[in-house]
Amino acid sequence: MALETDLSPDKKKLTIRVKGRFDFGKHAQFKQVYEGLRLESVVVDLKDATYLDSSALGMLLLLRDYVGGNEPDIRVVHASPDVRKILAISNFEQLFDIS
């Protein structure tokens, strides 16, 4: 499976682990893992992500809007140097906690 998830017992914290390419091919599955939940925080773990494109950036923005708009608790963790560069060029460190 391209995405793995862990949902806390209270269903308020979700961890999404992306494996392989994070691109439009994961759009439906990515949206499906959080839709319908009332989340307080999300961790997007990119440790095993090998590639990230503009549709992945769009998916992160949709997730941000879903979780809380301007004040979401979303962390993007374990991004490779190449993926971090894409996030930096896109100014996503202004929108997400990236570590």
PDB file of N, CA and C in Angstrom:
ATOM      1  N   MET A   1       0.839  -1.187   0.000  1.00  0.00           N
ATOM      2  CA  MET A   1       0.000   0.000   0.000  1.00  0.00           C
ATOM      3  C   MET A   1       0.879   1.244   0.000  1.00  0.00           C
ATOM      4  N   ALA A   2       0.493   2.239  -0.752  1.00  0.00           N
ATOM      5  CA  ALA A   2       1.281   3.453  -0.903  1.00  0.00           C
ATOM      6  C   ALA A   2       1.200   4.388   0.301  1.00  0.00           C
ATOM      7  N   LEU A   3       0.110   4.311   1.049  1.00  0.00           N
ATOM      8  CA  LEU A   3      -0.056   5.113   2.258  1.00  0.00           C
ATOM      9  C   LEU A   3      -0.363   4.180   3.424  1.00  0.00           C
ATOM     10  N   GLU A   4       0.235   4.478   4.567  1.00  0.00           N
ATOM     11  CA  GLU A   4      -0.088   3.769   5.799  1.00  0.00           C
ATOM     12  C   GLU A   4      -0.550   4.810   6.800  1.00  0.00           C
ATOM     13  N   THR A   5      -1.517   4.447   7.618  1.00  0.00           N
ATOM     14  CA  THR A   5      -2.047   5.406   8.577  1.00  0.00           C
ATOM     15  C   THR A   5      -2.151   4.803   9.968  1.00  0.00           C
ATOM     16  N   ASP A   6      -2.076   5.673  10.942  1.00  0.00           N
ATOM     17  CA  ASP A   6      -2.353   5.332  12.341  1.00  0.00           C
ATOM     18  C   ASP A   6      -3.278   6.409  12.873  1.00  0.00           C
ATOM     19  N   LEU A   7      -4.382   5.986  13.438  1.00  0.00           N
ATOM     20  CA  LEU A   7      -5.345   6.901  14.031  1.00  0.00           C
ATOM     21  C   LEU A   7      -5.371   6.652  15.529  1.00  0.00           C
ATOM     22  N   SER A   8      -5.267   7.728  16.297  1.00  0.00           N
ATOM     23  CA  SER A   8      -5.278   7.589  17.754  1.00  0.00           C
ATOM     24  C   SER A   8      -6.626   7.018  18.205  1.00  0.00           C
ATOM     25  N   PRO A   9      -6.659   6.403  19.393  1.00  0.00           N
ATOM     26  CA  PRO A   9      -7.912   5.816  19.895  1.00  0.00           C
ATOM     27  C   PRO A   9      -9.068   6.823  19.977  1.00  0.00           C
ATOM     28  N   ASP A  10      -8.757   8.098  20.262  1.00  0.00           N
ATOM     29  CA  ASP A  10      -9.825   9.103  20.335  1.00  0.00           C
ATOM     30  C   ASP A  10     -10.177   9.688  18.966  1.00  0.00           C
ATOM     31  N   LYS A  11      -9.499   9.200  17.914  1.00  0.00           N
ATOM     32  CA  LYS A  11      -9.745   9.601  16.523  1.00  0.00           C
ATOM     33  C   LYS A  11      -9.496  11.085  16.267  1.00  0.00           C
ATOM     34  N   LYS A  12      -8.553  11.681  17.014  1.00  0.00           N
ATOM     35  CA  LYS A  12      -8.261  13.097  16.844  1.00  0.00           C
ATOM     36  C   LYS A  12      -6.862  13.358  16.290  1.00  0.00           C
ATOM     37  N   LYS A  13      -5.996  12.333  16.320  1.00  0.00           N
ATOM     38  CA  LYS A  13      -4.644  12.485  15.791  1.00  0.00           C
ATOM     39  C   LYS A  13      -4.409  11.394  14.757  1.00  0.00           C
ATOM     40  N   LEU A  14      -3.995  11.839  13.567  1.00  0.00           N
ATOM     41  CA  LEU A  14      -3.761  10.925  12.455  1.00  0.00           C
ATOM     42  C   LEU A  14      -2.315  11.053  11.994  1.00  0.00           C
ATOM     43  N   THR A  15      -1.676   9.914  11.776  1.00  0.00           N
ATOM     44  CA  THR A  15      -0.356   9.877  11.161  1.00  0.00           C
ATOM     45  C   THR A  15      -0.507   9.219   9.800  1.00  0.00           C
ATOM     46  N   ILE A  16       0.006   9.896   8.773  1.00  0.00           N
ATOM     47  CA  ILE A  16      -0.032   9.380   7.403  1.00  0.00           C
ATOM     48  C   ILE A  16       1.406   9.187   6.955  1.00  0.00           C
ATOM     49  N   ARG A  17       1.756   7.960   6.608  1.00  0.00           N
ATOM     50  CA  ARG A  17       3.092   7.658   6.089  1.00  0.00           C
ATOM     51  C   ARG A  17       2.993   7.441   4.593  1.00  0.00           C
ATOM     52  N   VAL A  18       3.729   8.265   3.838  1.00  0.00           N
ATOM     53  CA  VAL A  18       3.729   8.178   2.382  1.00  0.00           C
ATOM     54  C   VAL A  18       4.915   7.330   1.951  1.00  0.00           C
ATOM     55  N   LYS A  19       4.643   6.365   1.086  1.00  0.00           N
ATOM     56  CA  LYS A  19       5.700   5.482   0.586  1.00  0.00           C
ATOM     57  C   LYS A  19       5.791   5.635  -0.925  1.00  0.00           C
ATOM     58  N   GLY A  20       7.014   5.815  -1.424  1.00  0.00           N
ATOM     59  CA  GLY A  20       7.213   5.952  -2.868  1.00  0.00           C
ATOM     60  C   GLY A  20       6.883   7.353  -3.348  1.00  0.00           C
ATOM     61  N   ARG A  21       6.320   7.432  -4.528  1.00  0.00           N
ATOM     62  CA  ARG A  21       6.001   8.721  -5.145  1.00  0.00           C
ATOM     63  C   ARG A  21       4.762   9.335  -4.495  1.00  0.00           C
ATOM     64  N   PHE A  22       4.879  10.602  -4.117  1.00  0.00           N
ATOM     65  CA  PHE A  22       3.746  11.357  -3.583  1.00  0.00           C
ATOM     66  C   PHE A  22       3.296  12.257  -4.724  1.00  0.00           C
ATOM     67  N   ASP A  23       2.353  11.750  -5.507  1.00  0.00           N
ATOM     68  CA  ASP A  23       1.895  12.464  -6.684  1.00  0.00           C
ATOM     69  C   ASP A  23       0.400  12.256  -6.865  1.00  0.00           C
ATOM     70  N   PHE A  24      -0.125  12.688  -8.001  1.00  0.00           N
ATOM     71  CA  PHE A  24      -1.569  12.645  -8.228  1.00  0.00           C
ATOM     72  C   PHE A  24      -2.138  11.237  -8.089  1.00  0.00           C
ATOM     73  N   GLY A  25      -1.353  10.229  -8.332  1.00  0.00           N
ATOM     74  CA  GLY A  25      -1.819   8.854  -8.187  1.00  0.00           C
ATOM     75  C   GLY A  25      -2.262   8.505  -6.773  1.00  0.00           C
ATOM     76  N   LYS A  26      -1.863   9.293  -5.792  1.00  0.00           N
ATOM     77  CA  LYS A  26      -2.248   9.050  -4.396  1.00  0.00           C
ATOM     78  C   LYS A  26      -3.387   9.962  -3.929  1.00  0.00           C
ATOM     79  N   HIS A  27      -3.879  10.809  -4.822  1.00  0.00           N
ATOM     80  CA  HIS A  27      -4.867  11.819  -4.428  1.00  0.00           C
ATOM     81  C   HIS A  27      -6.099  11.214  -3.754  1.00  0.00           C
ATOM     82  N   ALA A  28      -6.763  10.272  -4.406  1.00  0.00           N
ATOM     83  CA  ALA A  28      -7.999   9.712  -3.854  1.00  0.00           C
ATOM     84  C   ALA A  28      -7.739   9.014  -2.525  1.00  0.00           C
ATOM     85  N   GLN A  29      -6.689   8.230  -2.456  1.00  0.00           N
ATOM     86  CA  GLN A  29      -6.371   7.502  -1.228  1.00  0.00           C
ATOM     87  C   GLN A  29      -6.001   8.468  -0.104  1.00  0.00           C
ATOM     88  N   PHE A  30      -5.232   9.510  -0.424  1.00  0.00           N
ATOM     89  CA  PHE A  30      -4.813  10.493   0.586  1.00  0.00           C
ATOM     90  C   PHE A  30      -6.035  11.175   1.195  1.00  0.00           C
ATOM     91  N   LYS A  31      -6.947  11.613   0.348  1.00  0.00           N
ATOM     92  CA  LYS A  31      -8.147  12.296   0.834  1.00  0.00           C
ATOM     93  C   LYS A  31      -9.024  11.350   1.648  1.00  0.00           C
ATOM     94  N   GLN A  32      -9.110  10.109   1.218  1.00  0.00           N
ATOM     95  CA  GLN A  32      -9.958   9.130   1.886  1.00  0.00           C
ATOM     96  C   GLN A  32      -9.519   8.846   3.324  1.00  0.00           C
ATOM     97  N   VAL A  33      -8.212   8.935   3.609  1.00  0.00           N
ATOM     98  CA  VAL A  33      -7.744   8.576   4.956  1.00  0.00           C
ATOM     99  C   VAL A  33      -8.144   9.592   6.026  1.00  0.00           C
ATOM    100  N   TYR A  34      -8.441  10.837   5.631  1.00  0.00           N
ATOM    101  CA  TYR A  34      -8.813  11.825   6.650  1.00  0.00           C
ATOM    102  C   TYR A  34     -10.256  12.308   6.532  1.00  0.00           C
ATOM    103  N   GLU A  35     -10.883  12.103   5.404  1.00  0.00           N
ATOM    104  CA  GLU A  35     -12.234  12.608   5.196  1.00  0.00           C
ATOM    105  C   GLU A  35     -13.213  11.989   6.188  1.00  0.00           C
ATOM    106  N   GLY A  36     -14.040  12.827   6.779  1.00  0.00           N
ATOM    107  CA  GLY A  36     -15.036  12.360   7.737  1.00  0.00           C
ATOM    108  C   GLY A  36     -14.554  12.347   9.174  1.00  0.00           C
ATOM    109  N   LEU A  37     -13.275  12.602   9.403  1.00  0.00           N
ATOM    110  CA  LEU A  37     -12.727  12.627  10.761  1.00  0.00           C
ATOM    111  C   LEU A  37     -12.690  14.055  11.275  1.00  0.00           C
ATOM    112  N   ARG A  38     -12.814  14.218  12.574  1.00  0.00           N
ATOM    113  CA  ARG A  38     -12.680  15.535  13.214  1.00  0.00           C
ATOM    114  C   ARG A  38     -11.316  15.581  13.887  1.00  0.00           C
ATOM    115  N   LEU A  39     -10.324  15.864  13.094  1.00  0.00           N
ATOM    116  CA  LEU A  39      -8.936  15.779  13.545  1.00  0.00           C
ATOM    117  C   LEU A  39      -8.488  17.059  14.229  1.00  0.00           C
ATOM    118  N   GLU A  40      -7.651  16.879  15.254  1.00  0.00           N
ATOM    119  CA  GLU A  40      -7.007  18.011  15.910  1.00  0.00           C
ATOM    120  C   GLU A  40      -5.567  18.153  15.456  1.00  0.00           C
ATOM    121  N   SER A  41      -4.942  17.030  15.069  1.00  0.00           N
ATOM    122  CA  SER A  41      -3.567  17.110  14.584  1.00  0.00           C
ATOM    123  C   SER A  41      -3.289  15.978  13.605  1.00  0.00           C
ATOM    124  N   VAL A  42      -2.364  16.273  12.687  1.00  0.00           N
ATOM    125  CA  VAL A  42      -1.962  15.310  11.668  1.00  0.00           C
ATOM    126  C   VAL A  42      -0.449  15.370  11.524  1.00  0.00           C
ATOM    127  N   VAL A  43       0.158  14.197  11.402  1.00  0.00           N
ATOM    128  CA  VAL A  43       1.579  14.084  11.076  1.00  0.00           C
ATOM    129  C   VAL A  43       1.662  13.416   9.711  1.00  0.00           C
ATOM    130  N   VAL A  44       2.353  14.071   8.784  1.00  0.00           N
ATOM    131  CA  VAL A  44       2.600  13.486   7.467  1.00  0.00           C
ATOM    132  C   VAL A  44       4.065  13.080   7.450  1.00  0.00           C
ATOM    133  N   ASP A  45       4.305  11.784   7.455  1.00  0.00           N
ATOM    134  CA  ASP A  45       5.659  11.235   7.525  1.00  0.00           C
ATOM    135  C   ASP A  45       6.137  10.914   6.107  1.00  0.00           C
ATOM    136  N   LEU A  46       7.161  11.632   5.659  1.00  0.00           N
ATOM    137  CA  LEU A  46       7.679  11.478   4.300  1.00  0.00           C
ATOM    138  C   LEU A  46       8.990  10.698   4.266  1.00  0.00           C
ATOM    139  N   LYS A  47       9.280   9.947   5.312  1.00  0.00           N
ATOM    140  CA  LYS A  47      10.535   9.212   5.388  1.00  0.00           C
ATOM    141  C   LYS A  47      10.756   8.322   4.170  1.00  0.00           C
ATOM    142  N   ASP A  48       9.709   7.651   3.715  1.00  0.00           N
ATOM    143  CA  ASP A  48       9.826   6.724   2.591  1.00  0.00           C
ATOM    144  C   ASP A  48       9.302   7.305   1.284  1.00  0.00           C
ATOM    145  N   ALA A  49       9.074   8.619   1.248  1.00  0.00           N
ATOM    146  CA  ALA A  49       8.646   9.268   0.006  1.00  0.00           C
ATOM    147  C   ALA A  49       9.878   9.528  -0.857  1.00  0.00           C
ATOM    148  N   THR A  50       9.798   9.136  -2.106  1.00  0.00           N
ATOM    149  CA  THR A  50      10.936   9.298  -3.014  1.00  0.00           C
ATOM    150  C   THR A  50      10.783  10.487  -3.942  1.00  0.00           C
ATOM    151  N   TYR A  51       9.585  11.021  -4.032  1.00  0.00           N
ATOM    152  CA  TYR A  51       9.300  12.089  -4.994  1.00  0.00           C
ATOM    153  C   TYR A  51       8.060  12.824  -4.517  1.00  0.00           C
ATOM    154  N   LEU A  52       8.008  14.121  -4.799  1.00  0.00           N
ATOM    155  CA  LEU A  52       6.860  14.937  -4.434  1.00  0.00           C
ATOM    156  C   LEU A  52       6.622  15.908  -5.578  1.00  0.00           C
ATOM    157  N   ASP A  53       5.396  16.006  -6.086  1.00  0.00           N
ATOM    158  CA  ASP A  53       5.127  16.936  -7.177  1.00  0.00           C
ATOM    159  C   ASP A  53       4.087  17.975  -6.759  1.00  0.00           C
ATOM    160  N   SER A  54       3.678  18.813  -7.694  1.00  0.00           N
ATOM    161  CA  SER A  54       2.758  19.907  -7.373  1.00  0.00           C
ATOM    162  C   SER A  54       1.399  19.398  -6.900  1.00  0.00           C
ATOM    163  N   SER A  55       0.963  18.248  -7.379  1.00  0.00           N
ATOM    164  CA  SER A  55      -0.321  17.733  -6.892  1.00  0.00           C
ATOM    165  C   SER A  55      -0.203  17.306  -5.425  1.00  0.00           C
ATOM    166  N   ALA A  56       0.961  16.836  -5.000  1.00  0.00           N
ATOM    167  CA  ALA A  56       1.170  16.507  -3.592  1.00  0.00           C
ATOM    168  C   ALA A  56       1.108  17.778  -2.747  1.00  0.00           C
ATOM    169  N   LEU A  57       1.671  18.862  -3.258  1.00  0.00           N
ATOM    170  CA  LEU A  57       1.576  20.132  -2.537  1.00  0.00           C
ATOM    171  C   LEU A  57       0.116  20.544  -2.401  1.00  0.00           C
ATOM    172  N   GLY A  58      -0.647  20.347  -3.461  1.00  0.00           N
ATOM    173  CA  GLY A  58      -2.078  20.647  -3.407  1.00  0.00           C
ATOM    174  C   GLY A  58      -2.808  19.781  -2.394  1.00  0.00           C
ATOM    175  N   MET A  59      -2.433  18.510  -2.313  1.00  0.00           N
ATOM    176  CA  MET A  59      -3.060  17.612  -1.339  1.00  0.00           C
ATOM    177  C   MET A  59      -2.770  18.076   0.081  1.00  0.00           C
ATOM    178  N   LEU A  60      -1.543  18.539   0.319  1.00  0.00           N
ATOM    179  CA  LEU A  60      -1.197  19.054   1.650  1.00  0.00           C
ATOM    180  C   LEU A  60      -2.019  20.302   1.978  1.00  0.00           C
ATOM    181  N   LEU A  61      -2.233  21.151   0.980  1.00  0.00           N
ATOM    182  CA  LEU A  61      -3.046  22.351   1.207  1.00  0.00           C
ATOM    183  C   LEU A  61      -4.503  21.992   1.498  1.00  0.00           C
ATOM    184  N   LEU A  62      -5.036  21.012   0.786  1.00  0.00           N
ATOM    185  CA  LEU A  62      -6.408  20.559   1.058  1.00  0.00           C
ATOM    186  C   LEU A  62      -6.521  19.978   2.468  1.00  0.00           C
ATOM    187  N   LEU A  63      -5.518  19.220   2.874  1.00  0.00           N
ATOM    188  CA  LEU A  63      -5.490  18.682   4.225  1.00  0.00           C
ATOM    189  C   LEU A  63      -5.460  19.818   5.246  1.00  0.00           C
ATOM    190  N   ARG A  64      -4.658  20.812   4.983  1.00  0.00           N
ATOM    191  CA  ARG A  64      -4.554  21.975   5.875  1.00  0.00           C
ATOM    192  C   ARG A  64      -5.910  22.652   6.039  1.00  0.00           C
ATOM    193  N   ASP A  65      -6.603  22.880   4.929  1.00  0.00           N
ATOM    194  CA  ASP A  65      -7.931  23.491   4.996  1.00  0.00           C
ATOM    195  C   ASP A  65      -8.902  22.619   5.781  1.00  0.00           C
ATOM    196  N   TYR A  66      -8.822  21.322   5.570  1.00  0.00           N
ATOM    197  CA  TYR A  66      -9.731  20.387   6.239  1.00  0.00           C
ATOM    198  C   TYR A  66      -9.507  20.381   7.748  1.00  0.00           C
ATOM    199  N   VAL A  67      -8.252  20.406   8.161  1.00  0.00           N
ATOM    200  CA  VAL A  67      -7.932  20.292   9.587  1.00  0.00           C
ATOM    201  C   VAL A  67      -8.178  21.587  10.343  1.00  0.00           C
ATOM    202  N   GLY A  68      -7.968  22.723   9.703  1.00  0.00           N
ATOM    203  CA  GLY A  68      -8.186  23.932  10.487  1.00  0.00           C
ATOM    204  C   GLY A  68      -7.825  25.225   9.807  1.00  0.00           C
ATOM    205  N   GLY A  69      -7.664  25.218   8.510  1.00  0.00           N
ATOM    206  CA  GLY A  69      -7.404  26.464   7.796  1.00  0.00           C
ATOM    207  C   GLY A  69      -6.101  27.122   8.200  1.00  0.00           C
ATOM    208  N   ASN A  70      -6.191  28.310   8.788  1.00  0.00           N
ATOM    209  CA  ASN A  70      -4.994  29.082   9.120  1.00  0.00           C
ATOM    210  C   ASN A  70      -4.294  28.625  10.382  1.00  0.00           C
ATOM    211  N   GLU A  71      -4.925  27.822  11.204  1.00  0.00           N
ATOM    212  CA  GLU A  71      -4.345  27.395  12.476  1.00  0.00           C
ATOM    213  C   GLU A  71      -4.276  25.873  12.624  1.00  0.00           C
ATOM    214  N   PRO A  72      -3.916  25.149  11.594  1.00  0.00           N
ATOM    215  CA  PRO A  72      -3.922  23.688  11.728  1.00  0.00           C
ATOM    216  C   PRO A  72      -2.694  23.178  12.486  1.00  0.00           C
ATOM    217  N   ASP A  73      -2.849  22.043  13.127  1.00  0.00           N
ATOM    218  CA  ASP A  73      -1.722  21.368  13.771  1.00  0.00           C
ATOM    219  C   ASP A  73      -1.308  20.231  12.845  1.00  0.00           C
ATOM    220  N   ILE A  74      -0.484  20.568  11.853  1.00  0.00           N
ATOM    221  CA  ILE A  74      -0.004  19.578  10.885  1.00  0.00           C
ATOM    222  C   ILE A  74       1.511  19.659  10.855  1.00  0.00           C
ATOM    223  N   ARG A  75       2.133  18.494  11.051  1.00  0.00           N
ATOM    224  CA  ARG A  75       3.590  18.418  10.978  1.00  0.00           C
ATOM    225  C   ARG A  75       3.975  17.528   9.809  1.00  0.00           C
ATOM    226  N   VAL A  76       4.945  17.991   9.044  1.00  0.00           N
ATOM    227  CA  VAL A  76       5.529  17.202   7.956  1.00  0.00           C
ATOM    228  C   VAL A  76       6.908  16.791   8.453  1.00  0.00           C
ATOM    229  N   VAL A  77       7.133  15.479   8.580  1.00  0.00           N
ATOM    230  CA  VAL A  77       8.368  14.997   9.201  1.00  0.00           C
ATOM    231  C   VAL A  77       9.127  14.060   8.267  1.00  0.00           C
ATOM    232  N   HIS A  78      10.421  13.956   8.541  1.00  0.00           N
ATOM    233  CA  HIS A  78      11.332  13.018   7.876  1.00  0.00           C
ATOM    234  C   HIS A  78      11.440  13.218   6.366  1.00  0.00           C
ATOM    235  N   ALA A  79      11.336  14.447   5.907  1.00  0.00           N
ATOM    236  CA  ALA A  79      11.465  14.706   4.476  1.00  0.00           C
ATOM    237  C   ALA A  79      12.939  14.622   4.067  1.00  0.00           C
ATOM    238  N   SER A  80      13.192  14.022   2.928  1.00  0.00           N
ATOM    239  CA  SER A  80      14.554  13.938   2.400  1.00  0.00           C
ATOM    240  C   SER A  80      15.018  15.337   1.993  1.00  0.00           C
ATOM    241  N   PRO A  81      16.316  15.533   1.802  1.00  0.00           N
ATOM    242  CA  PRO A  81      16.800  16.848   1.364  1.00  0.00           C
ATOM    243  C   PRO A  81      16.139  17.329   0.070  1.00  0.00           C
ATOM    244  N   ASP A  82      15.911  16.440  -0.887  1.00  0.00           N
ATOM    245  CA  ASP A  82      15.266  16.843  -2.143  1.00  0.00           C
ATOM    246  C   ASP A  82      13.824  17.281  -1.911  1.00  0.00           C
ATOM    247  N   VAL A  83      13.107  16.540  -1.081  1.00  0.00           N
ATOM    248  CA  VAL A  83      11.720  16.892  -0.785  1.00  0.00           C
ATOM    249  C   VAL A  83      11.670  18.177   0.028  1.00  0.00           C
ATOM    250  N   ARG A  84      12.584  18.344   0.973  1.00  0.00           N
ATOM    251  CA  ARG A  84      12.638  19.586   1.760  1.00  0.00           C
ATOM    252  C   ARG A  84      12.881  20.790   0.864  1.00  0.00           C
ATOM    253  N   LYS A  85      13.704  20.603  -0.161  1.00  0.00           N
ATOM    254  CA  LYS A  85      13.984  21.694  -1.096  1.00  0.00           C
ATOM    255  C   LYS A  85      12.709  22.107  -1.827  1.00  0.00           C
ATOM    256  N   ILE A  86      11.922  21.145  -2.259  1.00  0.00           N
ATOM    257  CA  ILE A  86      10.655  21.444  -2.937  1.00  0.00           C
ATOM    258  C   ILE A  86       9.714  22.184  -1.984  1.00  0.00           C
ATOM    259  N   LEU A  87       9.635  21.729  -0.748  1.00  0.00           N
ATOM    260  CA  LEU A  87       8.782  22.385   0.239  1.00  0.00           C
ATOM    261  C   LEU A  87       9.260  23.807   0.522  1.00  0.00           C
ATOM    262  N   ALA A  88      10.567  23.998   0.574  1.00  0.00           N
ATOM    263  CA  ALA A  88      11.120  25.335   0.826  1.00  0.00           C
ATOM    264  C   ALA A  88      10.857  26.282  -0.344  1.00  0.00           C
ATOM    265  N   ILE A  89      11.078  25.802  -1.555  1.00  0.00           N
ATOM    266  CA  ILE A  89      10.831  26.623  -2.747  1.00  0.00           C
ATOM    267  C   ILE A  89       9.367  27.058  -2.799  1.00  0.00           C
ATOM    268  N   SER A  90       8.491  26.184  -2.338  1.00  0.00           N
ATOM    269  CA  SER A  90       7.052  26.463  -2.343  1.00  0.00           C
ATOM    270  C   SER A  90       6.590  27.250  -1.120  1.00  0.00           C
ATOM    271  N   ASN A  91       7.532  27.632  -0.252  1.00  0.00           N
ATOM    272  CA  ASN A  91       7.238  28.382   0.982  1.00  0.00           C
ATOM    273  C   ASN A  91       6.301  27.638   1.923  1.00  0.00           C
ATOM    274  N   PHE A  92       6.355  26.320   1.908  1.00  0.00           N
ATOM    275  CA  PHE A  92       5.480  25.545   2.773  1.00  0.00           C
ATOM    276  C   PHE A  92       5.902  25.588   4.232  1.00  0.00           C
ATOM    277  N   GLU A  93       7.138  26.015   4.529  1.00  0.00           N
ATOM    278  CA  GLU A  93       7.506  26.147   5.935  1.00  0.00           C
ATOM    279  C   GLU A  93       6.745  27.301   6.583  1.00  0.00           C
ATOM    280  N   GLN A  94       6.123  28.157   5.782  1.00  0.00           N
ATOM    281  CA  GLN A  94       5.257  29.219   6.300  1.00  0.00           C
ATOM    282  C   GLN A  94       3.889  28.668   6.726  1.00  0.00           C
ATOM    283  N   LEU A  95       3.519  27.513   6.141  1.00  0.00           N
ATOM    284  CA  LEU A  95       2.186  26.957   6.344  1.00  0.00           C
ATOM    285  C   LEU A  95       2.160  25.714   7.230  1.00  0.00           C
ATOM    286  N   PHE A  96       3.294  25.000   7.294  1.00  0.00           N
ATOM    287  CA  PHE A  96       3.364  23.743   8.017  1.00  0.00           C
ATOM    288  C   PHE A  96       4.584  23.714   8.915  1.00  0.00           C
ATOM    289  N   ASP A  97       4.506  22.917   9.950  1.00  0.00           N
ATOM    290  CA  ASP A  97       5.666  22.632  10.806  1.00  0.00           C
ATOM    291  C   ASP A  97       6.437  21.524  10.116  1.00  0.00           C
ATOM    292  N   ILE A  98       7.597  21.850   9.554  1.00  0.00           N
ATOM    293  CA  ILE A  98       8.383  20.875   8.798  1.00  0.00           C
ATOM    294  C   ILE A  98       9.649  20.551   9.577  1.00  0.00           C
ATOM    295  N   SER A  99       9.826  19.261   9.854  1.00  0.00           N
ATOM    296  CA  SER A  99      11.038  18.853  10.583  1.00  0.00           C
ATOM    297  C   SER A  99      11.592  17.574  10.021  1.00  0.00           C
TER     298      SER A  99
END
